[in-house]
mmCIF file with all atom_site columns, C-alpha atoms and ligand atoms in Angstrom:
data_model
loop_
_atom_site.group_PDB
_atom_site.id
_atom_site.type_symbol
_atom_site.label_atom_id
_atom_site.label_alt_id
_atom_site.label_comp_id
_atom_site.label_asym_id
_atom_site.label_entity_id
_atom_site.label_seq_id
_atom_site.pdbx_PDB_ins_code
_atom_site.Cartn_x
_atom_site.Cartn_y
_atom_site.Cartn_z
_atom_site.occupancy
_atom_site.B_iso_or_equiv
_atom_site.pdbx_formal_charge
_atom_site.auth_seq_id
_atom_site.auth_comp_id
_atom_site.auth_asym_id
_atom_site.auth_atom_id
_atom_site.pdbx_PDB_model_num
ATOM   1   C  CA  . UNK K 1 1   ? 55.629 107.569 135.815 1.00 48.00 ? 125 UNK K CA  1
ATOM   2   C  CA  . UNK K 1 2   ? 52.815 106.248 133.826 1.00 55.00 ? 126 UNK K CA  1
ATOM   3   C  CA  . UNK K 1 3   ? 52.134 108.687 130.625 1.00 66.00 ? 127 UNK K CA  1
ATOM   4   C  CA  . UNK K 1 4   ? 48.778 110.503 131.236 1.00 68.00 ? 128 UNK K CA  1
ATOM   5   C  CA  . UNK K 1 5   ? 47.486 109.905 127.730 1.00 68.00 ? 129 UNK K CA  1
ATOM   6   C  CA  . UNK K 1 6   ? 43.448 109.713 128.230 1.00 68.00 ? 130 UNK K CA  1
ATOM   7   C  CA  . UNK K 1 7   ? 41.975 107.128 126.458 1.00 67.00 ? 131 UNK K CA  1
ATOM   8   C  CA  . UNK K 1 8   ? 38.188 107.913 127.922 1.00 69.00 ? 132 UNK K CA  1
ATOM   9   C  CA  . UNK K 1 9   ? 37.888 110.002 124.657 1.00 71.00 ? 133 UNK K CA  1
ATOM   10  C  CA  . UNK K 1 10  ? 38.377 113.502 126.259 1.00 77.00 ? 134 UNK K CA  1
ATOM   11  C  CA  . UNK K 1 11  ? 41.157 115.829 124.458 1.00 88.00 ? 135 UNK K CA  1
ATOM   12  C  CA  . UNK K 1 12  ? 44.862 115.520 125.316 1.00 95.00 ? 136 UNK K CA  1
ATOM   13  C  CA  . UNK K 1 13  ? 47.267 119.022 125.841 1.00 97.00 ? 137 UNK K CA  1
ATOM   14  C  CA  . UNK K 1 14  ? 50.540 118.290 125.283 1.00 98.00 ? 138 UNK K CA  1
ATOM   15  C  CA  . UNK K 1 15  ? 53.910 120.186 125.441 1.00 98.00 ? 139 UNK K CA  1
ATOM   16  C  CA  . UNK K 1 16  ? 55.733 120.098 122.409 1.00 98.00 ? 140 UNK K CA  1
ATOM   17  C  CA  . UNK K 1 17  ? 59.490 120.430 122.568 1.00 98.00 ? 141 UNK K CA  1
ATOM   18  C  CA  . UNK K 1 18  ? 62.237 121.312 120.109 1.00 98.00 ? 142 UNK K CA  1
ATOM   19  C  CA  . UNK K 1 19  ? 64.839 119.073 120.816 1.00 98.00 ? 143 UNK K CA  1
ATOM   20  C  CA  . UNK K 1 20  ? 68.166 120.442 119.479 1.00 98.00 ? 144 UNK K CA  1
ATOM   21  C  CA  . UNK K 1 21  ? 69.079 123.675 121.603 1.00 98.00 ? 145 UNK K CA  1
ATOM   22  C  CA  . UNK K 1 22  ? 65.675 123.377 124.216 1.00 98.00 ? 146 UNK K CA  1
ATOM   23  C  CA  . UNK K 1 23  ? 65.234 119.510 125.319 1.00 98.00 ? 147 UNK K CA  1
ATOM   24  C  CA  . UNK K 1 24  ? 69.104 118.925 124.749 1.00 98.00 ? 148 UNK K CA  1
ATOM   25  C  CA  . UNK K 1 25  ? 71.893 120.645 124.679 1.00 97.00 ? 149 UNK K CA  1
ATOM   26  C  CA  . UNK K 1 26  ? 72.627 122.047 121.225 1.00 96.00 ? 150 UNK K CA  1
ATOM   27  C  CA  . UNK K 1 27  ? 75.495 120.289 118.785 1.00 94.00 ? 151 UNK K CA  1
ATOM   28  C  CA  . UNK K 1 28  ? 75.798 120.408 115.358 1.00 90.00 ? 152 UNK K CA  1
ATOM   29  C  CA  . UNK K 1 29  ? 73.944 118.189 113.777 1.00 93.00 ? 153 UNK K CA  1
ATOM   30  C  CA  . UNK K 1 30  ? 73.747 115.708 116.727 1.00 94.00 ? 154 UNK K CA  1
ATOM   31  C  CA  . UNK K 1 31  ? 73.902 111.966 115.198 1.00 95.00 ? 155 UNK K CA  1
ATOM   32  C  CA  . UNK K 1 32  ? 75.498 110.033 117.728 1.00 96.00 ? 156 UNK K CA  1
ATOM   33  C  CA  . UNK K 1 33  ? 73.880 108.680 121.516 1.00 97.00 ? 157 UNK K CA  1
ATOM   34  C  CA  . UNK K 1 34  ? 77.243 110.028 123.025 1.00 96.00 ? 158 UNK K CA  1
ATOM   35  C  CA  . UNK K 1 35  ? 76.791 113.423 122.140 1.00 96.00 ? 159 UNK K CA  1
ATOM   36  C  CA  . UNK K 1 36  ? 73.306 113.625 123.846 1.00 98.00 ? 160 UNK K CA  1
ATOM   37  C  CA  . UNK K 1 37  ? 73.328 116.264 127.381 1.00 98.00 ? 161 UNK K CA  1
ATOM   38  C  CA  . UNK K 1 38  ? 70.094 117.190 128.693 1.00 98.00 ? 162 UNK K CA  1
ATOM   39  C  CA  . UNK K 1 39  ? 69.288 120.794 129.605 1.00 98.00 ? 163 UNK K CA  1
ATOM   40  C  CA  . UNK K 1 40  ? 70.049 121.428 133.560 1.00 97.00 ? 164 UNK K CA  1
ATOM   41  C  CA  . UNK K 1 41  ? 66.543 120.863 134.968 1.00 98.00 ? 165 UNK K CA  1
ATOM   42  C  CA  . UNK K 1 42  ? 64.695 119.517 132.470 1.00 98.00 ? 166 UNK K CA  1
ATOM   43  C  CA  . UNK K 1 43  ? 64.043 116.592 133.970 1.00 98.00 ? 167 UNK K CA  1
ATOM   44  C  CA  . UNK K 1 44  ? 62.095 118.146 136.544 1.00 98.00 ? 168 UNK K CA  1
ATOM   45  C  CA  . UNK K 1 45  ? 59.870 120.393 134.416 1.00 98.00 ? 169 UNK K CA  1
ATOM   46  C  CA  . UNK K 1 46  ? 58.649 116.839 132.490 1.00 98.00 ? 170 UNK K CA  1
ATOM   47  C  CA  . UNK K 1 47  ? 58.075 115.096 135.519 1.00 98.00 ? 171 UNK K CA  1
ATOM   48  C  CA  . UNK K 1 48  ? 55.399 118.334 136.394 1.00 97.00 ? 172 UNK K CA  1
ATOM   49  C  CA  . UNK K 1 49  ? 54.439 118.796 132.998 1.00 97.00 ? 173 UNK K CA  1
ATOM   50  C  CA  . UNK K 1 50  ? 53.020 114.993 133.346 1.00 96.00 ? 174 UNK K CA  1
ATOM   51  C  CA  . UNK K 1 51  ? 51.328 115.229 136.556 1.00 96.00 ? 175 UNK K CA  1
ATOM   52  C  CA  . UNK K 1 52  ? 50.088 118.152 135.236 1.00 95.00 ? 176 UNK K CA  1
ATOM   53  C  CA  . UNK K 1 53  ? 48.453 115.634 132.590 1.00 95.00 ? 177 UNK K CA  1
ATOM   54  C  CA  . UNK K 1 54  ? 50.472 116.977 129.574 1.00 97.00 ? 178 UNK K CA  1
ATOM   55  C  CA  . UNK K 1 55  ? 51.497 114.731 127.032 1.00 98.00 ? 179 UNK K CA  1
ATOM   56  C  CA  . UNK K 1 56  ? 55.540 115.320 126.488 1.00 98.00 ? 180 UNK K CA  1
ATOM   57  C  CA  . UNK K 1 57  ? 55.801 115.593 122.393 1.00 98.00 ? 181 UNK K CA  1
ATOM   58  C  CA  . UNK K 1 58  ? 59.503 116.687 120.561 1.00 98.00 ? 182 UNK K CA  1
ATOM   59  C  CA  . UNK K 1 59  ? 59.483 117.949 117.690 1.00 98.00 ? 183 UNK K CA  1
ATOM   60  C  CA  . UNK K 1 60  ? 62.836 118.133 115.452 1.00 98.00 ? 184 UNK K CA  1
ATOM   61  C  CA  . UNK K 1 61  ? 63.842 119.013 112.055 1.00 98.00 ? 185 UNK K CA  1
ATOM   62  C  CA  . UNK K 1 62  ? 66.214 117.023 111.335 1.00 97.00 ? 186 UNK K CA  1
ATOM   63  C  CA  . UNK K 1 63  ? 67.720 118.072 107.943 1.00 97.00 ? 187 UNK K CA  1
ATOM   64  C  CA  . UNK K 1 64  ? 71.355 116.496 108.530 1.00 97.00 ? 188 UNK K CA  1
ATOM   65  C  CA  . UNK K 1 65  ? 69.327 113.720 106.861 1.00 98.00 ? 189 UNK K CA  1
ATOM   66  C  CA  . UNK K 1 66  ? 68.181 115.427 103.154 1.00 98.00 ? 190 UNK K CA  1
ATOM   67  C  CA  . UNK K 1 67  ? 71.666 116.715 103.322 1.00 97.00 ? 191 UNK K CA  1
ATOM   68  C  CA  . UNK K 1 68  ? 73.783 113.495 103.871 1.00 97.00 ? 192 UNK K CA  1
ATOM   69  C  CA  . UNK K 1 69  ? 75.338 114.390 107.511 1.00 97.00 ? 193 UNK K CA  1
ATOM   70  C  CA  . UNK K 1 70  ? 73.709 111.565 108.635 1.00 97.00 ? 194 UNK K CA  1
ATOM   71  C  CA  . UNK K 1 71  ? 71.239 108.722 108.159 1.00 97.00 ? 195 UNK K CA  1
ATOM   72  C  CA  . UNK K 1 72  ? 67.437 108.385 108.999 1.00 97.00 ? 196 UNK K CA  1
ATOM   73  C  CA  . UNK K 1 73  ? 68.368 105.238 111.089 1.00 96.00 ? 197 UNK K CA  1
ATOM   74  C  CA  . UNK K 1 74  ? 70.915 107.390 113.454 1.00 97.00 ? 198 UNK K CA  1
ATOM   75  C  CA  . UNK K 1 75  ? 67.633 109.276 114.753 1.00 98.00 ? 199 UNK K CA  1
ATOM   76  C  CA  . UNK K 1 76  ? 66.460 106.303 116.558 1.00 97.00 ? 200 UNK K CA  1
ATOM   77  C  CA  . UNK K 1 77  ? 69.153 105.860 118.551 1.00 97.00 ? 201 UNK K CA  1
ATOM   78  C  CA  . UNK K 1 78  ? 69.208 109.335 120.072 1.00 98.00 ? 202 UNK K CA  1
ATOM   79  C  CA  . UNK K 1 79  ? 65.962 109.262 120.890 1.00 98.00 ? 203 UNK K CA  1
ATOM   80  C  CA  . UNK K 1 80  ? 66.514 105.929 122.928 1.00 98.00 ? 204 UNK K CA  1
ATOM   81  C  CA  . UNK K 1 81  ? 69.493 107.755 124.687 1.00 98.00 ? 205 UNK K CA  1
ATOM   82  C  CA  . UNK K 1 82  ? 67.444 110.529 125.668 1.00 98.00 ? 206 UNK K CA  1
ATOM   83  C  CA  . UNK K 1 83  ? 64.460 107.925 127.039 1.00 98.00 ? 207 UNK K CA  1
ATOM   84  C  CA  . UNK K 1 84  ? 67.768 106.611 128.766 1.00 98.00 ? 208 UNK K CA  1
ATOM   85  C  CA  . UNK K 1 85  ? 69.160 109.563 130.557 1.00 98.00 ? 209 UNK K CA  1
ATOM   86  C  CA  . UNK K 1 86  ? 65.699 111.007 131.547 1.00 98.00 ? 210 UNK K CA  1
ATOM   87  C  CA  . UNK K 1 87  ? 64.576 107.476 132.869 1.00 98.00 ? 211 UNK K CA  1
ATOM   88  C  CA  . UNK K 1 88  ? 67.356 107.692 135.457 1.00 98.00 ? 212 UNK K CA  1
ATOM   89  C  CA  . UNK K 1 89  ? 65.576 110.771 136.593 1.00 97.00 ? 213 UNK K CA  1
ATOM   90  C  CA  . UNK K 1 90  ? 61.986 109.666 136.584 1.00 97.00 ? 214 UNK K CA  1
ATOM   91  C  CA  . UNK K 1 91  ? 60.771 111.516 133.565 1.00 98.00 ? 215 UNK K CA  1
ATOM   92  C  CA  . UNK K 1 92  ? 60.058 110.293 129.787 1.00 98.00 ? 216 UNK K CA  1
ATOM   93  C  CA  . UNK K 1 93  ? 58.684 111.306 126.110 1.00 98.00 ? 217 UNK K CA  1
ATOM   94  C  CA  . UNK K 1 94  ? 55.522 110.305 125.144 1.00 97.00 ? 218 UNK K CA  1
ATOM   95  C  CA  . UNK K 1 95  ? 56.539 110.615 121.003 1.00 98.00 ? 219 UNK K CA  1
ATOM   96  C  CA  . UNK K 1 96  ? 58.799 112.412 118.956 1.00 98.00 ? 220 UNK K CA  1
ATOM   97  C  CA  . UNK K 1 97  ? 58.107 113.614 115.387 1.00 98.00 ? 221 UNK K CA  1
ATOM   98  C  CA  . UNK K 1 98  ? 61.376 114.331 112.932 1.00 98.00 ? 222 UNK K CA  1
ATOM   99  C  CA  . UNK K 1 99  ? 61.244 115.945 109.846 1.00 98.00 ? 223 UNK K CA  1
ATOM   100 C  CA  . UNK K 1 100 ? 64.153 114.275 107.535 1.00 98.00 ? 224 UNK K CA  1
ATOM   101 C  CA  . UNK K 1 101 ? 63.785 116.571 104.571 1.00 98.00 ? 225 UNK K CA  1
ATOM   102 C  CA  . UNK K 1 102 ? 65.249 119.731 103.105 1.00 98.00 ? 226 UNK K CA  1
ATOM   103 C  CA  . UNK K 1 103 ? 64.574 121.424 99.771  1.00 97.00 ? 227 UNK K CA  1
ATOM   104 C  CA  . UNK K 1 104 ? 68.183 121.629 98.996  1.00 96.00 ? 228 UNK K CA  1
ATOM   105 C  CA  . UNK K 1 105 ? 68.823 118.006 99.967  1.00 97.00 ? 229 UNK K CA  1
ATOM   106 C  CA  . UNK K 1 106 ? 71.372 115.761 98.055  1.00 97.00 ? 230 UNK K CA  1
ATOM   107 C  CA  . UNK K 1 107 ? 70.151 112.770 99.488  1.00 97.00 ? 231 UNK K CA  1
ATOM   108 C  CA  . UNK K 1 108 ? 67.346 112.631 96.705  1.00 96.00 ? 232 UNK K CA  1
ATOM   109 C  CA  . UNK K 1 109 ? 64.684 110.757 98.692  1.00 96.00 ? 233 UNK K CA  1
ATOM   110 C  CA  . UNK K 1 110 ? 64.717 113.617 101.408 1.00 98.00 ? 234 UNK K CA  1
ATOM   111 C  CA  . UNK K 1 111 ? 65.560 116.348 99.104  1.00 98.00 ? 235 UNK K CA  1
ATOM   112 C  CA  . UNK K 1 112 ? 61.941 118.366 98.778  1.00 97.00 ? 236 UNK K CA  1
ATOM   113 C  CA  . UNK K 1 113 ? 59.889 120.464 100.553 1.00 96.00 ? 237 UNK K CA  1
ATOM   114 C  CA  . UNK K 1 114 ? 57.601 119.328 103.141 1.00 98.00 ? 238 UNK K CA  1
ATOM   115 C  CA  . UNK K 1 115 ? 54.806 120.190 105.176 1.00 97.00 ? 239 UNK K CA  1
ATOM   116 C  CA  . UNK K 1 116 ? 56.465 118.506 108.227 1.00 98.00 ? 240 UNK K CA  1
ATOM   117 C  CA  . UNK K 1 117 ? 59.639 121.089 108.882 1.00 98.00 ? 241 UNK K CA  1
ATOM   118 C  CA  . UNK K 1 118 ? 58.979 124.104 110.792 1.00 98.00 ? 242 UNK K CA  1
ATOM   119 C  CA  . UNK K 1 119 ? 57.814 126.640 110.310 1.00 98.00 ? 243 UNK K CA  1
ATOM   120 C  CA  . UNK K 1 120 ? 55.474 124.376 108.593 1.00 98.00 ? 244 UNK K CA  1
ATOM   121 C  CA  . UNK K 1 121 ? 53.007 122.943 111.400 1.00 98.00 ? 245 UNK K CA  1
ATOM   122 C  CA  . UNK K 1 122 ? 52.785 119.607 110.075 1.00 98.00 ? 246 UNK K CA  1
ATOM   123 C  CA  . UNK K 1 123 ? 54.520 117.833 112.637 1.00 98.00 ? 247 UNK K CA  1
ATOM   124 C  CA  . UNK K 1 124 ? 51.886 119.206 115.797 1.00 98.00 ? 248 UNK K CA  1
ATOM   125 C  CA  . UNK K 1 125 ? 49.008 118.463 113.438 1.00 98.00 ? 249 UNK K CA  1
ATOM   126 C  CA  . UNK K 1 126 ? 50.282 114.687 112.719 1.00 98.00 ? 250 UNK K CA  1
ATOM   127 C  CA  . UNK K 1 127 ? 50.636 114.597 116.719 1.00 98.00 ? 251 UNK K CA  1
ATOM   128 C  CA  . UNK K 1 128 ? 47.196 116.324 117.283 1.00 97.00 ? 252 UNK K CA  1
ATOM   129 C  CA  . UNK K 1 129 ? 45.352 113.709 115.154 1.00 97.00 ? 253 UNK K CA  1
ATOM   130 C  CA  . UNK K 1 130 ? 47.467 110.480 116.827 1.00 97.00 ? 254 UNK K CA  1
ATOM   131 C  CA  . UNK K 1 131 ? 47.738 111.876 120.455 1.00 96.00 ? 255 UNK K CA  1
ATOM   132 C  CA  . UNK K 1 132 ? 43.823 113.438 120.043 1.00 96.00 ? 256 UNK K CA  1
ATOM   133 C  CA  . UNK K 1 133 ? 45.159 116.861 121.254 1.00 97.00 ? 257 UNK K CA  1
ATOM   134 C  CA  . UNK K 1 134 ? 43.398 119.925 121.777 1.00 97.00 ? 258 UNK K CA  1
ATOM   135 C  CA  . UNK K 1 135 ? 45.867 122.448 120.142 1.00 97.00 ? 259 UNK K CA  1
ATOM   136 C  CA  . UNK K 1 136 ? 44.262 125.494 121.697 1.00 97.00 ? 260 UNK K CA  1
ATOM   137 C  CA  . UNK K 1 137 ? 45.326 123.948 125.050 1.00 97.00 ? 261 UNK K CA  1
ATOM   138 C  CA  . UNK K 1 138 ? 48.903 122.799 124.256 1.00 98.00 ? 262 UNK K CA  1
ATOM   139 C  CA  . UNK K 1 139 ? 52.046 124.912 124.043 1.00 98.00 ? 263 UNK K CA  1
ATOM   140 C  CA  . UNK K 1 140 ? 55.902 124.649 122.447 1.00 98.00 ? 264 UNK K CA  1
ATOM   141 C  CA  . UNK K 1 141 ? 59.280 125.449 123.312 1.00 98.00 ? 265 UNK K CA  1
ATOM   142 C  CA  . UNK K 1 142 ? 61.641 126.192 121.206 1.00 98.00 ? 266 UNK K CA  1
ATOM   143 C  CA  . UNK K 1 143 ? 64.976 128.239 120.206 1.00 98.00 ? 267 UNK K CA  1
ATOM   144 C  CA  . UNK K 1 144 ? 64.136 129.514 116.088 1.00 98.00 ? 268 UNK K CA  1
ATOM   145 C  CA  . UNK K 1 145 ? 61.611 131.528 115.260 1.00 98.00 ? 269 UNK K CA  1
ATOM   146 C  CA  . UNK K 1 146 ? 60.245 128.981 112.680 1.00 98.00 ? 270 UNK K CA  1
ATOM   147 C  CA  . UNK K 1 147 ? 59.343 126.857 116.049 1.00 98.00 ? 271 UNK K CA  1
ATOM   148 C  CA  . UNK K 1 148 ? 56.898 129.470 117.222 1.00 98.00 ? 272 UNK K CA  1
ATOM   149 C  CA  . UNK K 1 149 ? 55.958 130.088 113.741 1.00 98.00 ? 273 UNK K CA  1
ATOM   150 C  CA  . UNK K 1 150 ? 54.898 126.334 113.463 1.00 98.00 ? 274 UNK K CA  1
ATOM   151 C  CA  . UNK K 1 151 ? 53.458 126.467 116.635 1.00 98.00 ? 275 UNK K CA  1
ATOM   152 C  CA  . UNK K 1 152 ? 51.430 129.864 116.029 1.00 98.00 ? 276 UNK K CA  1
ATOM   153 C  CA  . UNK K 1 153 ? 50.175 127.912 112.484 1.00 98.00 ? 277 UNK K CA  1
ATOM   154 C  CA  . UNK K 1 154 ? 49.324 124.879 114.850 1.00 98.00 ? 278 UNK K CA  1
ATOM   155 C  CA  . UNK K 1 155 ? 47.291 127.242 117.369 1.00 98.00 ? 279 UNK K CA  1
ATOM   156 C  CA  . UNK K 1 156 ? 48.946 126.573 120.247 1.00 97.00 ? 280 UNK K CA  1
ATOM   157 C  CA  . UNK K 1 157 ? 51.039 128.744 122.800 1.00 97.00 ? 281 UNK K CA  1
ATOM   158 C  CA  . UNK K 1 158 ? 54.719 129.253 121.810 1.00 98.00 ? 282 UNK K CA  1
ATOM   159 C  CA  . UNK K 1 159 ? 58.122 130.214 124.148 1.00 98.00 ? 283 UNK K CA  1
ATOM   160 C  CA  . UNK K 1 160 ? 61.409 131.020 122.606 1.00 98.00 ? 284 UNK K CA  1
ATOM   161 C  CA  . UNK K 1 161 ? 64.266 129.995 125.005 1.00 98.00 ? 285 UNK K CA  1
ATOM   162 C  CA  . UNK K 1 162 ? 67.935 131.538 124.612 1.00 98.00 ? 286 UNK K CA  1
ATOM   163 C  CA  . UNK K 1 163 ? 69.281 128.423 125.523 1.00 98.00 ? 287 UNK K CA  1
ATOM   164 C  CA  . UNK K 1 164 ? 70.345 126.839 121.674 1.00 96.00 ? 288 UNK K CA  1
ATOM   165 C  CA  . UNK K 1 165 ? 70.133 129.327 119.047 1.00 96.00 ? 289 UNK K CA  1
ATOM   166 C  CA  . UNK K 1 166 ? 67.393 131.365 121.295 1.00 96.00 ? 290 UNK K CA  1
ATOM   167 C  CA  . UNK K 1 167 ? 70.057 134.292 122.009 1.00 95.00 ? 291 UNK K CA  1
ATOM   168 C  CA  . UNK K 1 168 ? 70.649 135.110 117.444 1.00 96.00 ? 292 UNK K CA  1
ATOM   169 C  CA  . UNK K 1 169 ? 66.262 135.064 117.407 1.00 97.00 ? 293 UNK K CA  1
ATOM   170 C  CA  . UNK K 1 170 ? 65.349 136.666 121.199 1.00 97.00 ? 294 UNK K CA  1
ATOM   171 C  CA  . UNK K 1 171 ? 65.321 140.719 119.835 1.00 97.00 ? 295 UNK K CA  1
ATOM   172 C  CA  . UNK K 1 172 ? 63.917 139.633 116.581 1.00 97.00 ? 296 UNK K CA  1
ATOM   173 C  CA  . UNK K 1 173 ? 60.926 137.290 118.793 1.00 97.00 ? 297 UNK K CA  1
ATOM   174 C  CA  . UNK K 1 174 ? 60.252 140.000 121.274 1.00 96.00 ? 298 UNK K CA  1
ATOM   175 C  CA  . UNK K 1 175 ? 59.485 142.481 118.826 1.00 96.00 ? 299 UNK K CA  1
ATOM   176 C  CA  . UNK K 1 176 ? 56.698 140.158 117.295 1.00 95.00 ? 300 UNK K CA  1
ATOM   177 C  CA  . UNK K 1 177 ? 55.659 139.482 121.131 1.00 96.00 ? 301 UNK K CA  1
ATOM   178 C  CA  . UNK K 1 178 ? 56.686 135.969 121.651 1.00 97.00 ? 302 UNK K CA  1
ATOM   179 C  CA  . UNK K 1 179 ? 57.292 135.709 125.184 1.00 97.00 ? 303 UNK K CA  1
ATOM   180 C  CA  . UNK K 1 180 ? 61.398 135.160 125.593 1.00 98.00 ? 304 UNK K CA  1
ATOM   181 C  CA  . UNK K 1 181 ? 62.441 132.996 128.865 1.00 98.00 ? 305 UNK K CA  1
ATOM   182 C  CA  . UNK K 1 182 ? 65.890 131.698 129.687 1.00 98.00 ? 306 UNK K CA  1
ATOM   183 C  CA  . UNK K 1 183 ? 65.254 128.153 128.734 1.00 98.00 ? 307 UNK K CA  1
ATOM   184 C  CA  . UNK K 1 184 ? 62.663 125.412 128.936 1.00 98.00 ? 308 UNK K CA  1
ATOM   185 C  CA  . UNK K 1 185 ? 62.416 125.566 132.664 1.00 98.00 ? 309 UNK K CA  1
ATOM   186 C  CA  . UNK K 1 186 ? 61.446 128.853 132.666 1.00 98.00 ? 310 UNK K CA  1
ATOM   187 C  CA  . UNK K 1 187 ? 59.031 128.342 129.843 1.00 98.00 ? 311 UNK K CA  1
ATOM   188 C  CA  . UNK K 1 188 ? 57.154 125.231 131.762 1.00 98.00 ? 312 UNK K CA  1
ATOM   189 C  CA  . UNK K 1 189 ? 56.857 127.857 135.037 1.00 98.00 ? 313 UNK K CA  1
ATOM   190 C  CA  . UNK K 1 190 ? 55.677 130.685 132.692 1.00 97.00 ? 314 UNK K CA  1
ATOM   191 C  CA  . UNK K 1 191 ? 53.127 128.388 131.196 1.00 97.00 ? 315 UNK K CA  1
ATOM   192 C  CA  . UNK K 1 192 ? 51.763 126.469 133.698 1.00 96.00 ? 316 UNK K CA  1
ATOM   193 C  CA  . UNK K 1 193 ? 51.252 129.793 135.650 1.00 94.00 ? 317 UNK K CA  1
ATOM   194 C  CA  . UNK K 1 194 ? 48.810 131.054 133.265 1.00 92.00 ? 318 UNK K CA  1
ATOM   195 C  CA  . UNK K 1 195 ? 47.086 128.110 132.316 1.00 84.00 ? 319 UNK K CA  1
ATOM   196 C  CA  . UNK K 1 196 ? 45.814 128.161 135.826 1.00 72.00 ? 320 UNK K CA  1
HETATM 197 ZN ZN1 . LIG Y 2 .   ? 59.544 117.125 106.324 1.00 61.19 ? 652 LIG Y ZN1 1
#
């Protein structure tokens, strides 16, 4: 399915997604293609996000880099498997942002803070500006607290899953009334429901 980016100069929504833990199934620090499993359903909930006419944006920190677990270049190859394995069931990312850096790095090119990881929102604003996206309109998904903190920064809508880490932040993320759902699935329904 074709991406429903609009190019007539109107504002894009998108749905951002963690990927570690929300998009995919959680390991730690994921580097290799073979390690990749998509969340049951997922697939589905991206093919109606985009007939919806969202943009499908992920949005990782990726800190195994800054701290030597793996290098930048692994990230690419991920990212194609992913492409891969949701191709075979009609659905597709439109981008996907990484942050490669952590303060206490020891890979010194990485190894500083940033206004790309989360909970800093640097990665939706980079996204708003390329993608044209109206923020106000667009939502994220993730399993850490920092995700909704980046996204409540960013101005959009936030969901924490339990899939991922979601169960250790779900008390702790009701009490500051993010709305908790099982996992991204739930999180497109409970979306899409009231942005209608
Ligand atoms: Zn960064």
């Amino acid at each position: 399915m074709v991406s429903p980016l609009d190019t007539s100069g109107n504002p894009n929504r998108a749905c951002f997604l963690d990927r570690d833990g929300v998009l995919i199934e959680d390991a730690h620090y994921l580097s290799s293609p073979d390690q990749v499993r998509l969340m049951p359903g997922i697939s589905g909930s991206l093919r109606r996000l985009r007939q919806e006419g969202y943009l499908l944006i992920v949005v990782t920190n990726q800190s195994g880099v800054a701290r030597g677990v793996f290098p930048e270049d692994a990230i690419p190859a991920v990212h194609q498997r992913i492409d891969d394995l949701l191709a075979a069931e009609g659905a597709g990312i439109d981008a996907y942002y990484y942050c490669p850096h952590h303060v206490e790095g020891t890979v010194k090119r990485y190894a500083r803070s940033c206004s790309c990881r989360k909970p800093e929102p640097g990665m939706l604003l980079a996204a708003a500006t390329d993608y044209r996206l109206d923020l106000g309109a667009s939502f994220l998904i993730g399993d850490k607290l920092s995700d909704l903190q980046a996204a409540e920064k960013a101005g959009c809508a936030g969901y924490l899953v339990e899939t991922g880490h979601g169960r250790e932040y779900a008390e702790r993320g009701r009490a500051a009334g993010i709305p908790v759902v099982a996992d991204a699935v739930s999180a497109v329904d409970a979306f899409l429901e009231t942005a209608r």
